[in-house]
PDB file of C-alpha atoms in Angstrom:
ATOM      1  CA  MET V 318     -89.359  28.963-220.924  1.00 43.00           C
ATOM      2  CA  ALA V 319     -89.846  29.761-217.292  1.00 44.00           C
ATOM      3  CA  ASN V 320     -89.544  26.135-216.296  1.00 54.00           C
ATOM      4  CA  LEU V 321     -86.623  25.302-218.569  1.00 58.00           C
ATOM      5  CA  VAL V 322     -83.678  24.330-216.398  1.00 63.00           C
ATOM      6  CA  THR V 323     -80.407  24.637-218.283  1.00 63.00           C
ATOM      7  CA  SER V 324     -77.961  24.813-215.374  1.00 64.00           C
ATOM      8  CA  GLN V 325     -76.866  21.222-216.067  1.00 67.00           C
ATOM      9  CA  VAL V 326     -77.076  21.336-219.850  1.00 67.00           C
ATOM     10  CA  THR V 327     -73.676  21.054-221.441  1.00 67.00           C
ATOM     11  CA  ASP V 328     -74.529  22.176-224.943  1.00 67.00           C
ATOM     12  CA  VAL V 329     -77.082  24.877-225.847  1.00 65.00           C
ATOM     13  CA  SER V 330     -75.457  25.590-229.136  1.00 70.00           C
ATOM     14  CA  TYR V 331     -77.788  27.141-231.693  1.00 75.00           C
ATOM     15  CA  MET V 332     -80.800  26.897-229.363  1.00 76.00           C
ATOM     16  CA  PHE V 333     -82.323  29.994-231.004  1.00 77.00           C
ATOM     17  CA  TYR V 334     -80.605  29.610-234.399  1.00 76.00           C
ATOM     18  CA  TRP V 335     -82.838  30.781-237.313  1.00 70.00           C
ATOM     19  CA  ASP V 336     -85.419  32.285-234.996  1.00 78.00           C
ATOM     20  CA  SER V 337     -85.063  35.987-235.968  1.00 79.00           C
ATOM     21  CA  SER V 338     -88.665  36.785-235.027  1.00 83.00           C
ATOM     22  CA  LEU V 339     -88.342  35.751-231.369  1.00 87.00           C
ATOM     23  CA  SER V 340     -89.325  38.967-229.620  1.00 90.00           C
ATOM     24  CA  HIS V 341     -90.499  37.756-226.223  1.00 90.00           C
ATOM     25  CA  LEU V 342     -88.686  35.511-223.733  1.00 89.00           C
ATOM     26  CA  VAL V 343     -89.756  34.287-220.288  1.00 89.00           C
ATOM     27  CA  LEU V 344     -86.675  32.941-218.522  1.00 87.00           C
ATOM     28  CA  GLY V 345     -86.556  31.311-215.107  1.00 84.00           C
ATOM     29  CA  SER V 346     -83.819  31.627-212.499  1.00 83.00           C
ATOM     30  CA  LYS V 347     -82.304  28.305-213.590  1.00 79.00           C
ATOM     31  CA  THR V 348     -82.175  29.160-217.286  1.00 80.00           C
ATOM     32  CA  ASN V 349     -78.656  30.005-218.407  1.00 77.00           C
ATOM     33  CA  LEU V 350     -77.909  30.989-221.912  1.00 80.00           C
ATOM     34  CA  HIS V 351     -74.520  31.180-223.591  1.00 76.00           C
ATOM     35  CA  ASP V 352     -72.958  33.001-226.573  1.00 74.00           C
ATOM     36  CA  ASP V 353     -73.452  29.937-228.685  1.00 78.00           C
ATOM     37  CA  SER V 354     -77.220  29.883-228.011  1.00 82.00           C
ATOM     38  CA  ALA V 355     -77.377  32.041-231.185  1.00 85.00           C
ATOM     39  CA  LEU V 356     -80.026  34.485-229.975  1.00 88.00           C
ATOM     40  CA  ALA V 357     -80.545  36.772-232.967  1.00 88.00           C
ATOM     41  CA  ASP V 358     -79.937  40.505-232.735  1.00 89.00           C
ATOM     42  CA  VAL V 359     -82.945  42.752-232.287  1.00 94.00           C
ATOM     43  CA  PRO V 360     -83.954  44.210-235.691  1.00 93.00           C
ATOM     44  CA  LYS V 361     -83.088  47.771-236.588  1.00 94.00           C
ATOM     45  CA  THR V 362     -84.934  50.637-235.006  1.00 93.00           C
ATOM     46  CA  GLY V 363     -88.275  51.337-236.693  1.00 92.00           C
ATOM     47  CA  THR V 364     -88.953  47.736-237.650  1.00 93.00           C
ATOM     48  CA  THR V 365     -92.580  46.707-237.064  1.00 92.00           C
ATOM     49  CA  ILE V 366     -92.808  43.656-234.844  1.00 91.00           C
ATOM     50  CA  PRO V 367     -94.852  41.009-236.686  1.00 87.00           C
ATOM     51  CA  GLY V 368     -98.274  40.316-235.254  1.00 87.00           C
ATOM     52  CA  THR V 369     -98.248  43.475-233.048  1.00 89.00           C
ATOM     53  CA  ASN V 370     -98.872  47.224-233.336  1.00 90.00           C
ATOM     54  CA  LYS V 371     -95.382  47.980-232.070  1.00 92.00           C
ATOM     55  CA  LYS V 372     -92.107  49.109-233.585  1.00 94.00           C
ATOM     56  CA  VAL V 373     -88.538  48.520-232.406  1.00 95.00           C
ATOM     57  CA  THR V 374     -87.110  51.571-230.644  1.00 95.00           C
ATOM     58  CA  SER V 375     -83.548  50.383-229.890  1.00 95.00           C
ATOM     59  CA  PRO V 376     -81.401  47.318-230.756  1.00 95.00           C
ATOM     60  CA  ASN V 377     -81.941  45.950-227.234  1.00 96.00           C
ATOM     61  CA  TRP V 378     -84.008  43.565-225.130  1.00 95.00           C
ATOM     62  CA  VAL V 379     -85.620  45.130-222.090  1.00 96.00           C
ATOM     63  CA  ALA V 380     -86.569  43.300-218.855  1.00 95.00           C
ATOM     64  CA  THR V 381     -90.273  44.094-218.719  1.00 94.00           C
ATOM     65  CA  SER V 382     -90.740  42.278-215.358  1.00 93.00           C
ATOM     66  CA  GLY V 383     -88.604  40.475-212.825  1.00 90.00           C
ATOM     67  CA  TYR V 384     -84.831  40.605-212.498  1.00 85.00           C
ATOM     68  CA  HIS V 385     -83.519  44.121-213.126  1.00 90.00           C
ATOM     69  CA  GLN V 386     -86.856  45.314-214.542  1.00 93.00           C
ATOM     70  CA  GLY V 387     -86.300  48.146-216.995  1.00 94.00           C
ATOM     71  CA  GLN V 388     -82.697  47.177-217.719  1.00 95.00           C
ATOM     72  CA  LYS V 389     -81.755  46.917-221.421  1.00 96.00           C
ATOM     73  CA  TYR V 390     -79.488  44.258-222.893  1.00 95.00           C
ATOM     74  CA  SER V 391     -78.029  43.492-226.267  1.00 94.00           C
ATOM     75  CA  SER V 392     -78.684  39.940-227.430  1.00 92.00           C
ATOM     76  CA  LYS V 393     -75.040  39.159-226.601  1.00 91.00           C
ATOM     77  CA  ASP V 394     -75.361  40.622-223.119  1.00 92.00           C
ATOM     78  CA  LEU V 395     -78.577  38.721-222.499  1.00 90.00           C
ATOM     79  CA  MET V 396     -76.956  35.421-223.431  1.00 88.00           C
ATOM     80  CA  GLU V 397     -74.120  36.129-220.973  1.00 88.00           C
ATOM     81  CA  LEU V 398     -76.391  37.272-218.155  1.00 88.00           C
ATOM     82  CA  THR V 399     -76.143  35.279-214.908  1.00 84.00           C
ATOM     83  CA  GLY V 400     -77.571  35.756-211.447  1.00 85.00           C
ATOM     84  CA  ARG V 401     -81.220  35.965-212.427  1.00 85.00           C
ATOM     85  CA  ASP V 402     -83.032  35.077-209.148  1.00 88.00           C
ATOM     86  CA  GLN V 403     -86.573  35.041-210.441  1.00 90.00           C
ATOM     87  CA  VAL V 404     -88.705  34.514-213.531  1.00 90.00           C
ATOM     88  CA  THR V 405     -88.001  37.438-215.827  1.00 92.00           C
ATOM     89  CA  VAL V 406     -89.734  38.547-219.001  1.00 93.00           C
ATOM     90  CA  TYR V 407     -87.653  40.099-221.793  1.00 94.00           C
ATOM     91  CA  ASP V 408     -89.056  41.838-224.878  1.00 94.00           C
ATOM     92  CA  TRP V 409     -87.591  43.733-227.770  1.00 94.00           C
ATOM     93  CA  ASP V 410     -87.402  47.360-226.789  1.00 96.00           C
ATOM     94  CA  SER V 411     -90.468  48.776-228.533  1.00 94.00           C
ATOM     95  CA  THR V 412     -93.285  51.303-228.479  1.00 92.00           C
ATOM     96  CA  PRO V 413     -96.755  51.247-229.934  1.00 92.00           C
ATOM     97  CA  ILE V 414     -97.078  52.580-233.464  1.00 87.00           C
ATOM     98  CA  ASP V 415     -98.843  55.899-233.626  1.00 77.00           C
ATOM     99  CA  THR V 416    -101.806  55.626-235.799  1.00 65.00           C
ATOM    100  CA  ILE V 417    -103.347  58.651-237.453  1.00 64.00           C
ATOM    101  CA  GLU V 418    -106.492  58.316-239.465  1.00 62.00           C
ATOM    102  CA  THR V 419    -106.730  60.563-242.490  1.00 67.00           C
ATOM    103  CA  HIS V 420    -109.660  61.267-244.673  1.00 69.00           C
ATOM    104  CA  SER V 421    -109.731  63.192-247.900  1.00 75.00           C
ATOM    105  CA  VAL V 422    -112.606  65.443-248.841  1.00 76.00           C
ATOM    106  CA  THR V 423    -113.288  66.872-252.253  1.00 77.00           C
ATOM    107  CA  ARG V 424    -115.337  70.024-252.470  1.00 76.00           C
ATOM    108  CA  THR V 425    -116.448  71.684-255.616  1.00 78.00           C
ATOM    109  CA  ILE V 426    -117.629  75.283-255.426  1.00 78.00           C
ATOM    110  CA  ASN V 427    -119.751  76.662-258.237  1.00 78.00           C
ATOM    111  CA  PHE V 428    -119.485  80.360-258.999  1.00 75.00           C
ATOM    112  CA  HIS V 429    -122.176  82.359-260.850  1.00 76.00           C
ATOM    113  CA  LEU V 430    -120.280  85.262-262.361  1.00 75.00           C
ATOM    114  CA  PRO V 431    -121.883  88.737-262.978  1.00 79.00           C
ATOM    115  CA  ASP V 432    -121.550  88.301-266.762  1.00 79.00           C
ATOM    116  CA  GLY V 433    -123.838  85.284-266.567  1.00 74.00           C
ATOM    117  CA  LEU V 434    -121.043  82.714-266.945  1.00 75.00           C
ATOM    118  CA  ASN V 435    -120.451  79.932-264.517  1.00 72.00           C
ATOM    119  CA  ALA V 436    -117.125  78.708-263.126  1.00 73.00           C
ATOM    120  CA  ASN V 437    -116.164  76.142-260.552  1.00 70.00           C
ATOM    121  CA  ALA V 438    -113.199  75.316-258.385  1.00 68.00           C
ATOM    122  CA  THR V 439    -112.339  72.034-256.872  1.00 68.00           C
ATOM    123  CA  ARG V 440    -110.393  71.750-253.661  1.00 68.00           C
ATOM    124  CA  PHE V 441    -108.957  68.744-251.906  1.00 61.00           C
ATOM    125  CA  TYR V 442    -108.746  68.671-248.118  1.00 60.00           C
ATOM    126  CA  TYR V 443    -107.113  66.204-245.753  1.00 57.00           C
ATOM    127  CA  ALA V 444    -108.579  65.848-242.345  1.00 57.00           C
ATOM    128  CA  TYR V 445    -106.574  64.257-239.509  1.00 52.00           C
TER     129      TYR V 445
END
């Protein structure tokens, strides 16, 4: 949306209505949103972002480049934001999901007892 000029648009009502998976915005300096744009709230913390290996870490958008880089905004605050003087990228505040590979190993130990009998013990191990 970097080239979308909304400064003269009189009605942006429900521009983002029903788009609850919108997790990345590129807004230009002439793009103005309003409360009635209906930008959905960021999902709850811990939610996996579809199509990525990231999870939500706060209920905010973060400016990942451009105007006020690093600043966090609620959806409501982002819709009311004015004064953006450059193309700015906003993403849901997130972090990569830690992935840990685990493998299970089964080991059977056979015991030859002094009385001539045999016994065995099975152990399960998990390797990280």
